[in-house]
GROMACS .gro file of N, CA and C in nm:
model
  402
    1UNK      N    1   0.083  -0.118   0.000
    1UNK     CA    2   0.000   0.000   0.000
    1UNK      C    3   0.087   0.125   0.000
    2UNK      N    4   0.201   0.122   0.067
    2UNK     CA    5   0.289   0.237   0.072
    2UNK      C    6   0.424   0.196   0.018
    3UNK      N    7   0.491   0.289  -0.048
    3UNK     CA    8   0.621   0.255  -0.103
    3UNK      C    9   0.728   0.255   0.004
    4UNK      N   10   0.730   0.355   0.089
    4UNK     CA   11   0.829   0.362   0.196
    4UNK      C   12   0.768   0.430   0.318
    5UNK      N   13   0.838   0.417   0.427
    5UNK     CA   14   0.801   0.486   0.550
    5UNK      C   15   0.922   0.566   0.594
    6UNK      N   16   0.946   0.681   0.531
    6UNK     CA   17   1.070   0.754   0.562
    6UNK      C   18   1.072   0.805   0.704
    7UNK      N   19   1.190   0.799   0.762
    7UNK     CA   20   1.211   0.853   0.896
    7UNK      C   21   1.287   0.984   0.886
    8UNK      N   22   1.338   1.031   0.995
    8UNK     CA   23   1.417   1.154   0.996
    8UNK      C   24   1.335   1.275   0.958
    9UNK      N   25   1.400   1.368   0.888
    9UNK     CA   26   1.331   1.492   0.848
    9UNK      C   27   1.214   1.468   0.752
   10UNK      N   28   1.228   1.378   0.651
   10UNK     CA   29   1.110   1.352   0.566
   10UNK      C   30   0.993   1.293   0.644
   11UNK      N   31   1.021   1.204   0.737
   11UNK     CA   32   0.914   1.148   0.820
   11UNK      C   33   0.850   1.252   0.908
   12UNK      N   34   0.932   1.345   0.960
   12UNK     CA   35   0.878   1.453   1.041
   12UNK      C   36   0.791   1.546   0.956
   13UNK      N   37   0.833   1.571   0.831
   13UNK     CA   38   0.752   1.652   0.740
   13UNK      C   39   0.617   1.588   0.712
   14UNK      N   40   0.616   1.455   0.693
   14UNK     CA   41   0.489   1.386   0.672
   14UNK      C   42   0.403   1.388   0.798
   15UNK      N   43   0.466   1.383   0.914
   15UNK     CA   44   0.392   1.396   1.040
   15UNK      C   45   0.325   1.533   1.048
   16UNK      N   46   0.396   1.637   1.006
   16UNK     CA   47   0.338   1.772   1.006
   16UNK      C   48   0.219   1.780   0.910
   17UNK      N   49   0.232   1.721   0.791
   17UNK     CA   50   0.120   1.720   0.696
   17UNK      C   51  -0.001   1.648   0.755
   18UNK      N   52   0.022   1.528   0.809
   18UNK     CA   53  -0.087   1.451   0.868
   18UNK      C   54  -0.152   1.525   0.984
   19UNK      N   55  -0.071   1.584   1.070
   19UNK     CA   56  -0.123   1.656   1.186
   19UNK      C   57  -0.206   1.776   1.144
   20UNK      N   58  -0.157   1.849   1.044
   20UNK     CA   59  -0.230   1.967   0.997
   20UNK      C   60  -0.366   1.929   0.940
   21UNK      N   61  -0.368   1.826   0.857
   21UNK     CA   62  -0.496   1.784   0.798
   21UNK      C   63  -0.587   1.723   0.905
   22UNK      N   64  -0.531   1.649   0.999
   22UNK     CA   65  -0.611   1.590   1.106
   22UNK      C   66  -0.675   1.694   1.195
   23UNK      N   67  -0.597   1.796   1.233
   23UNK     CA   68  -0.652   1.903   1.317
   23UNK      C   69  -0.758   1.982   1.241
   24UNK      N   70  -0.734   2.004   1.112
   24UNK     CA   71  -0.834   2.073   1.030
   24UNK      C   72  -0.965   1.995   1.027
   25UNK      N   73  -0.956   1.863   1.009
   25UNK     CA   74  -1.077   1.780   1.007
   25UNK      C   75  -1.146   1.780   1.144
   26UNK      N   76  -1.067   1.776   1.252
   26UNK     CA   77  -1.127   1.781   1.386
   26UNK      C   78  -1.200   1.913   1.410
   27UNK      N   79  -1.139   2.024   1.371
   27UNK     CA   80  -1.206   2.153   1.387
   27UNK      C   81  -1.331   2.163   1.301
   28UNK      N   82  -1.323   2.107   1.181
   28UNK     CA   83  -1.441   2.109   1.093
   28UNK      C   84  -1.555   2.032   1.159
   29UNK      N   85  -1.524   1.917   1.218
   29UNK     CA   86  -1.626   1.841   1.290
   29UNK      C   87  -1.682   1.916   1.409
   30UNK      N   88  -1.597   1.986   1.482
   30UNK     CA   89  -1.643   2.064   1.597
   30UNK      C   90  -1.735   2.178   1.553
   31UNK      N   91  -1.703   2.239   1.440
   31UNK     CA   92  -1.788   2.347   1.388
   31UNK      C   93  -1.924   2.292   1.349
   32UNK      N   94  -1.928   2.176   1.284
   32UNK     CA   95  -2.057   2.118   1.247
   32UNK      C   96  -2.136   2.076   1.369
   33UNK      N   97  -2.069   2.028   1.474
   33UNK     CA   98  -2.141   1.990   1.595
   33UNK      C   99  -2.196   2.111   1.669
   34UNK      N  100  -2.122   2.222   1.666
   34UNK     CA  101  -2.165   2.340   1.741
   34UNK      C  102  -2.266   2.426   1.666
   35UNK      N  103  -2.292   2.394   1.540
   35UNK     CA  104  -2.387   2.472   1.461
   35UNK      C  105  -2.529   2.433   1.501
   36UNK      N  106  -2.590   2.513   1.587
   36UNK     CA  107  -2.724   2.481   1.635
   36UNK      C  108  -2.834   2.524   1.538
   37UNK      N  109  -2.802   2.613   1.447
   37UNK     CA  110  -2.904   2.658   1.350
   37UNK      C  111  -2.938   2.547   1.250
   38UNK      N  112  -2.839   2.471   1.213
   38UNK     CA  113  -2.862   2.366   1.113
   38UNK      C  114  -2.830   2.230   1.172
   39UNK      N  115  -2.888   2.201   1.286
   39UNK     CA  116  -2.861   2.074   1.353
   39UNK      C  117  -2.950   1.964   1.295
   40UNK      N  118  -2.910   1.914   1.182
   40UNK     CA  119  -2.982   1.807   1.116
   40UNK      C  120  -2.904   1.677   1.130
   41UNK      N  121  -2.964   1.571   1.086
   41UNK     CA  122  -2.898   1.440   1.091
   41UNK      C  123  -2.776   1.440   1.000
   42UNK      N  124  -2.785   1.507   0.885
   42UNK     CA  125  -2.672   1.513   0.792
   42UNK      C  126  -2.554   1.588   0.855
   43UNK      N  127  -2.581   1.697   0.926
   43UNK     CA  128  -2.473   1.769   0.993
   43UNK      C  129  -2.407   1.683   1.101
   44UNK      N  130  -2.487   1.604   1.172
   44UNK     CA  131  -2.431   1.514   1.273
   44UNK      C  132  -2.341   1.409   1.209
   45UNK      N  133  -2.384   1.352   1.098
   45UNK     CA  134  -2.302   1.252   1.027
   45UNK      C  135  -2.173   1.315   0.977
   46UNK      N  136  -2.181   1.433   0.918
   46UNK     CA  137  -2.061   1.502   0.869
   46UNK      C  138  -1.967   1.533   0.985
   47UNK      N  139  -2.021   1.577   1.097
   47UNK     CA  140  -1.939   1.610   1.213
   47UNK      C  141  -1.868   1.485   1.266
   48UNK      N  142  -1.940   1.377   1.281
   48UNK     CA  143  -1.879   1.254   1.332
   48UNK      C  144  -1.775   1.199   1.235
   49UNK      N  145  -1.804   1.204   1.106
   49UNK     CA  146  -1.707   1.159   1.006
   49UNK      C  147  -1.581   1.244   1.010
   50UNK      N  148  -1.598   1.374   1.024
   50UNK     CA  149  -1.482   1.464   1.033
   50UNK      C  150  -1.399   1.437   1.157
   51UNK      N  151  -1.464   1.414   1.269
   51UNK     CA  152  -1.391   1.388   1.393
   51UNK      C  153  -1.319   1.254   1.386
   52UNK      N  154  -1.383   1.154   1.332
   52UNK     CA  155  -1.319   1.022   1.320
   52UNK      C  156  -1.201   1.027   1.224
   53UNK      N  157  -1.220   1.089   1.107
   53UNK     CA  158  -1.109   1.096   1.012
   53UNK      C  159  -0.995   1.181   1.066
   54UNK      N  160  -1.025   1.288   1.136
   54UNK     CA  161  -0.921   1.371   1.196
   54UNK      C  162  -0.840   1.295   1.299
   55UNK      N  163  -0.909   1.219   1.382
   55UNK     CA  164  -0.840   1.140   1.484
   55UNK      C  165  -0.752   1.033   1.421
   56UNK      N  166  -0.804   0.963   1.320
   56UNK     CA  167  -0.726   0.859   1.254
   56UNK      C  168  -0.606   0.917   1.180
   57UNK      N  169  -0.620   1.036   1.124
   57UNK     CA  170  -0.505   1.099   1.061
   57UNK      C  171  -0.399   1.139   1.163
   58UNK      N  172  -0.442   1.185   1.278
   58UNK     CA  173  -0.346   1.224   1.382
   58UNK      C  174  -0.263   1.106   1.429
   59UNK      N  175  -0.324   0.990   1.444
   59UNK     CA  176  -0.247   0.874   1.489
   59UNK      C  177  -0.184   0.798   1.373
   60UNK      N  178  -0.223   0.829   1.252
   60UNK     CA  179  -0.161   0.767   1.135
   60UNK      C  180  -0.207   0.625   1.109
   61UNK      N  181  -0.335   0.599   1.126
   61UNK     CA  182  -0.389   0.466   1.101
   61UNK      C  183  -0.474   0.469   0.974
   62UNK      N  184  -0.446   0.378   0.882
   62UNK     CA  185  -0.515   0.369   0.752
   62UNK      C  186  -0.510   0.504   0.681
   63UNK      N  187  -0.392   0.559   0.675
   63UNK     CA  188  -0.373   0.697   0.632
   63UNK      C  189  -0.417   0.720   0.488
   64UNK      N  190  -0.383   0.631   0.397
   64UNK     CA  191  -0.419   0.653   0.257
   64UNK      C  192  -0.570   0.648   0.237
   65UNK      N  193  -0.636   0.555   0.302
   65UNK     CA  194  -0.782   0.542   0.289
   65UNK      C  195  -0.852   0.662   0.351
   66UNK      N  196  -0.808   0.701   0.470
   66UNK     CA  197  -0.870   0.815   0.539
   66UNK      C  198  -0.845   0.944   0.461
   67UNK      N  199  -0.724   0.960   0.407
   67UNK     CA  200  -0.695   1.079   0.326
   67UNK      C  201  -0.781   1.082   0.201
   68UNK      N  202  -0.808   0.966   0.142
   68UNK     CA  203  -0.896   0.962   0.025
   68UNK      C  204  -1.038   1.002   0.061
   69UNK      N  205  -1.083   0.964   0.180
   69UNK     CA  206  -1.217   1.005   0.226
   69UNK      C  207  -1.221   1.156   0.246
   70UNK      N  208  -1.118   1.212   0.309
   70UNK     CA  209  -1.111   1.357   0.330
   70UNK      C  210  -1.104   1.429   0.196
   71UNK      N  211  -1.027   1.374   0.102
   71UNK     CA  212  -1.016   1.433  -0.032
   71UNK      C  213  -1.151   1.436  -0.101
   72UNK      N  214  -1.222   1.324  -0.097
   72UNK     CA  215  -1.353   1.318  -0.162
   72UNK      C  216  -1.453   1.413  -0.096
   73UNK      N  217  -1.451   1.419   0.037
   73UNK     CA  218  -1.542   1.510   0.107
   73UNK      C  219  -1.511   1.655   0.074
   74UNK      N  220  -1.384   1.690   0.069
   74UNK     CA  221  -1.347   1.828   0.036
   74UNK      C  222  -1.386   1.864  -0.106
   75UNK      N  223  -1.370   1.771  -0.198
   75UNK     CA  224  -1.410   1.797  -0.337
   75UNK      C  225  -1.562   1.818  -0.345
   76UNK      N  226  -1.637   1.737  -0.270
   76UNK     CA  227  -1.783   1.754  -0.268
   76UNK      C  228  -1.820   1.889  -0.211
   77UNK      N  229  -1.755   1.929  -0.100
   77UNK     CA  230  -1.786   2.059  -0.040
   77UNK      C  231  -1.752   2.174  -0.133
   78UNK      N  232  -1.641   2.161  -0.207
   78UNK     CA  233  -1.603   2.267  -0.301
   78UNK      C  234  -1.706   2.274  -0.414
   79UNK      N  235  -1.747   2.159  -0.466
   79UNK     CA  236  -1.842   2.161  -0.578
   79UNK      C  237  -1.979   2.212  -0.534
   80UNK      N  238  -2.016   2.191  -0.408
   80UNK     CA  239  -2.145   2.240  -0.360
   80UNK      C  240  -2.143   2.388  -0.324
   81UNK      N  241  -2.025   2.439  -0.285
   81UNK     CA  242  -2.023   2.576  -0.235
   81UNK      C  243  -1.962   2.677  -0.331
   82UNK      N  244  -1.919   2.632  -0.449
   82UNK     CA  245  -1.862   2.728  -0.543
   82UNK      C  246  -1.974   2.809  -0.607
   83UNK      N  247  -1.967   2.937  -0.585
   83UNK     CA  248  -2.062   3.031  -0.644
   83UNK      C  249  -1.981   3.147  -0.699
   84UNK      N  250  -2.048   3.252  -0.733
   84UNK     CA  251  -1.977   3.371  -0.779
   84UNK      C  252  -1.897   3.433  -0.664
   85UNK      N  253  -1.939   3.406  -0.542
   85UNK     CA  254  -1.870   3.458  -0.424
   85UNK      C  255  -1.767   3.354  -0.379
   86UNK      N  256  -1.640   3.376  -0.412
   86UNK     CA  257  -1.533   3.283  -0.377
   86UNK      C  258  -1.486   3.318  -0.237
   87UNK      N  259  -1.533   3.244  -0.137
   87UNK     CA  260  -1.506   3.281   0.002
   87UNK      C  261  -1.397   3.196   0.065
   88UNK      N  262  -1.371   3.220   0.192
   88UNK     CA  263  -1.264   3.152   0.264
   88UNK      C  264  -1.293   3.004   0.284
   89UNK      N  265  -1.420   2.966   0.289
   89UNK     CA  266  -1.454   2.826   0.306
   89UNK      C  267  -1.406   2.743   0.187
   90UNK      N  268  -1.422   2.797   0.068
   90UNK     CA  269  -1.375   2.727  -0.051
   90UNK      C  270  -1.222   2.716  -0.049
   91UNK      N  271  -1.156   2.821  -0.004
   91UNK     CA  272  -1.010   2.816   0.005
   91UNK      C  273  -0.963   2.711   0.107
   92UNK      N  274  -1.033   2.698   0.218
   92UNK     CA  275  -0.993   2.598   0.316
   92UNK      C  276  -1.018   2.457   0.264
   93UNK      N  277  -1.121   2.438   0.184
   93UNK     CA  278  -1.144   2.307   0.124
   93UNK      C  279  -1.038   2.274   0.019
   94UNK      N  280  -0.997   2.374  -0.058
   94UNK     CA  281  -0.890   2.352  -0.156
   94UNK      C  282  -0.760   2.318  -0.084
   95UNK      N  283  -0.737   2.383   0.028
   95UNK     CA  284  -0.622   2.353   0.113
   95UNK      C  285  -0.628   2.207   0.160
   96UNK      N  286  -0.744   2.161   0.203
   96UNK     CA  287  -0.760   2.022   0.247
   96UNK      C  288  -0.740   1.925   0.132
   97UNK      N  289  -0.784   1.961   0.011
   97UNK     CA  290  -0.765   1.876  -0.106
   97UNK      C  291  -0.616   1.858  -0.135
   98UNK      N  292  -0.542   1.967  -0.131
   98UNK     CA  293  -0.398   1.961  -0.160
   98UNK      C  294  -0.326   1.877  -0.055
   99UNK      N  295  -0.356   1.898   0.073
   99UNK     CA  296  -0.291   1.821   0.179
   99UNK      C  297  -0.327   1.672   0.170
  100UNK      N  298  -0.453   1.642   0.146
  100UNK     CA  299  -0.494   1.501   0.137
  100UNK      C  300  -0.428   1.433   0.018
  101UNK      N  301  -0.419   1.502  -0.095
  101UNK     CA  302  -0.354   1.443  -0.212
  101UNK      C  303  -0.206   1.418  -0.185
  102UNK      N  304  -0.139   1.510  -0.117
  102UNK     CA  305   0.002   1.491  -0.084
  102UNK      C  306   0.021   1.372   0.010
  103UNK      N  307  -0.066   1.357   0.108
  103UNK     CA  308  -0.054   1.246   0.201
  103UNK      C  309  -0.082   1.113   0.131
  104UNK      N  310  -0.179   1.112   0.041
  104UNK     CA  311  -0.207   0.989  -0.034
  104UNK      C  312  -0.086   0.948  -0.117
  105UNK      N  313  -0.024   1.044  -0.183
  105UNK     CA  314   0.089   1.013  -0.271
  105UNK      C  315   0.217   0.980  -0.194
  106UNK      N  316   0.239   1.043  -0.078
  106UNK     CA  317   0.364   1.025  -0.006
  106UNK      C  318   0.359   0.918   0.102
  107UNK      N  319   0.242   0.887   0.152
  107UNK     CA  320   0.230   0.788   0.258
  107UNK      C  321   0.234   0.853   0.395
  108UNK      N  322   0.222   0.772   0.500
  108UNK     CA  323   0.210   0.826   0.635
  108UNK      C  324   0.342   0.863   0.701
  109UNK      N  325   0.452   0.808   0.658
  109UNK     CA  326   0.579   0.834   0.723
  109UNK      C  327   0.607   0.735   0.834
  110UNK      N  328   0.725   0.745   0.892
  110UNK     CA  329   0.768   0.650   0.995
  110UNK      C  330   0.700   0.672   1.129
  111UNK      N  331   0.649   0.791   1.153
  111UNK     CA  332   0.588   0.823   1.282
  111UNK      C  333   0.436   0.805   1.275
  112UNK      N  334   0.392   0.681   1.253
  112UNK     CA  335   0.250   0.652   1.239
  112UNK      C  336   0.224   0.508   1.280
  113UNK      N  337   0.097   0.478   1.304
  113UNK     CA  338   0.060   0.339   1.332
  113UNK      C  339   0.074   0.253   1.207
  114UNK      N  340   0.052   0.311   1.090
  114UNK     CA  341   0.071   0.236   0.966
  114UNK      C  342   0.214   0.185   0.955
  115UNK      N  343   0.311   0.269   0.990
  115UNK     CA  344   0.451   0.226   0.985
  115UNK      C  345   0.476   0.115   1.087
  116UNK      N  346   0.410   0.123   1.201
  116UNK     CA  347   0.427   0.021   1.305
  116UNK      C  348   0.368  -0.112   1.260
  117UNK      N  349   0.250  -0.107   1.196
  117UNK     CA  350   0.183  -0.231   1.155
  117UNK      C  351   0.233  -0.285   1.021
  118UNK      N  352   0.256  -0.196   0.924
  118UNK     CA  353   0.286  -0.239   0.788
  118UNK      C  354   0.424  -0.197   0.742
  119UNK      N  355   0.505  -0.141   0.829
  119UNK     CA  356   0.630  -0.077   0.790
  119UNK      C  357   0.744  -0.172   0.760
  120UNK      N  358   0.860  -0.117   0.774
  120UNK     CA  359   0.982  -0.190   0.742
  120UNK      C  360   0.993  -0.316   0.824
  121UNK      N  361   1.037  -0.421   0.759
  121UNK     CA  362   1.060  -0.548   0.825
  121UNK      C  363   1.200  -0.596   0.790
  122UNK      N  364   1.263  -0.660   0.884
  122UNK     CA  365   1.393  -0.718   0.856
  122UNK      C  366   1.370  -0.861   0.812
  123UNK      N  367   1.418  -0.890   0.693
  123UNK     CA  368   1.402  -1.024   0.638
  123UNK      C  369   1.535  -1.095   0.654
  124UNK      N  370   1.534  -1.206   0.722
  124UNK     CA  371   1.655  -1.283   0.744
  124UNK      C  372   1.651  -1.404   0.651
  125UNK      N  373   1.749  -1.407   0.562
  125UNK     CA  374   1.758  -1.517   0.466
  125UNK      C  375   1.864  -1.614   0.520
  126UNK      N  376   1.824  -1.737   0.548
  126UNK     CA  377   1.922  -1.831   0.602
  126UNK      C  378   2.025  -1.869   0.496
  127UNK      N  379   2.146  -1.898   0.545
  127UNK     CA  380   2.252  -1.939   0.453
  127UNK      C  381   2.218  -2.076   0.397
  128UNK      N  382   2.252  -2.093   0.272
  128UNK     CA  383   2.222  -2.219   0.205
  128UNK      C  384   2.320  -2.324   0.255
  129UNK      N  385   2.267  -2.434   0.300
  129UNK     CA  386   2.353  -2.543   0.344
  129UNK      C  387   2.335  -2.658   0.247
  130UNK      N  388   2.445  -2.725   0.220
  130UNK     CA  389   2.439  -2.841   0.131
  130UNK      C  390   2.440  -2.967   0.216
  131UNK      N  391   2.350  -3.051   0.189
  131UNK     CA  392   2.340  -3.177   0.261
  131UNK      C  393   2.419  -3.283   0.186
  132UNK      N  394   2.505  -3.352   0.257
  132UNK     CA  395   2.584  -3.459   0.197
  132UNK      C  396   2.509  -3.590   0.213
  133UNK      N  397   2.476  -3.648   0.104
  133UNK     CA  398   2.407  -3.777   0.110
  133UNK      C  399   2.492  -3.881   0.042
  134UNK      N  400   2.497  -3.997   0.100
  134UNK     CA  401   2.576  -4.107   0.041
  134UNK      C  402   2.487  -4.208  -0.022
   0.00000   0.00000   0.00000
């Protein structure tokens, strides 16, 4: 699923990307939960989905799948809210699209649960021994 799990500075950079997108999704969920004017079932579902995806991005579990969900949701929000008035909400969704696409393409990095579960493994190849048979 992932090509590499880079550590060091590249891994820290991927951690920053994941954290930024995760916090953005968590705040988006909190905004939908606190919106009492439009407290519908759909807003509750969107809020819970945002909070769950934000949390999973923060810990780095199923990062590519969760980033794809965030990417799809952001694209839907942009397509629904694009009007003649290009506001800050559309810019924040475009920001989420760019971050989610980068995380999908680059992977979660070494500082994630994905790296712990699916990451680098040491493969030990036993030396070939020849059996002498008479």
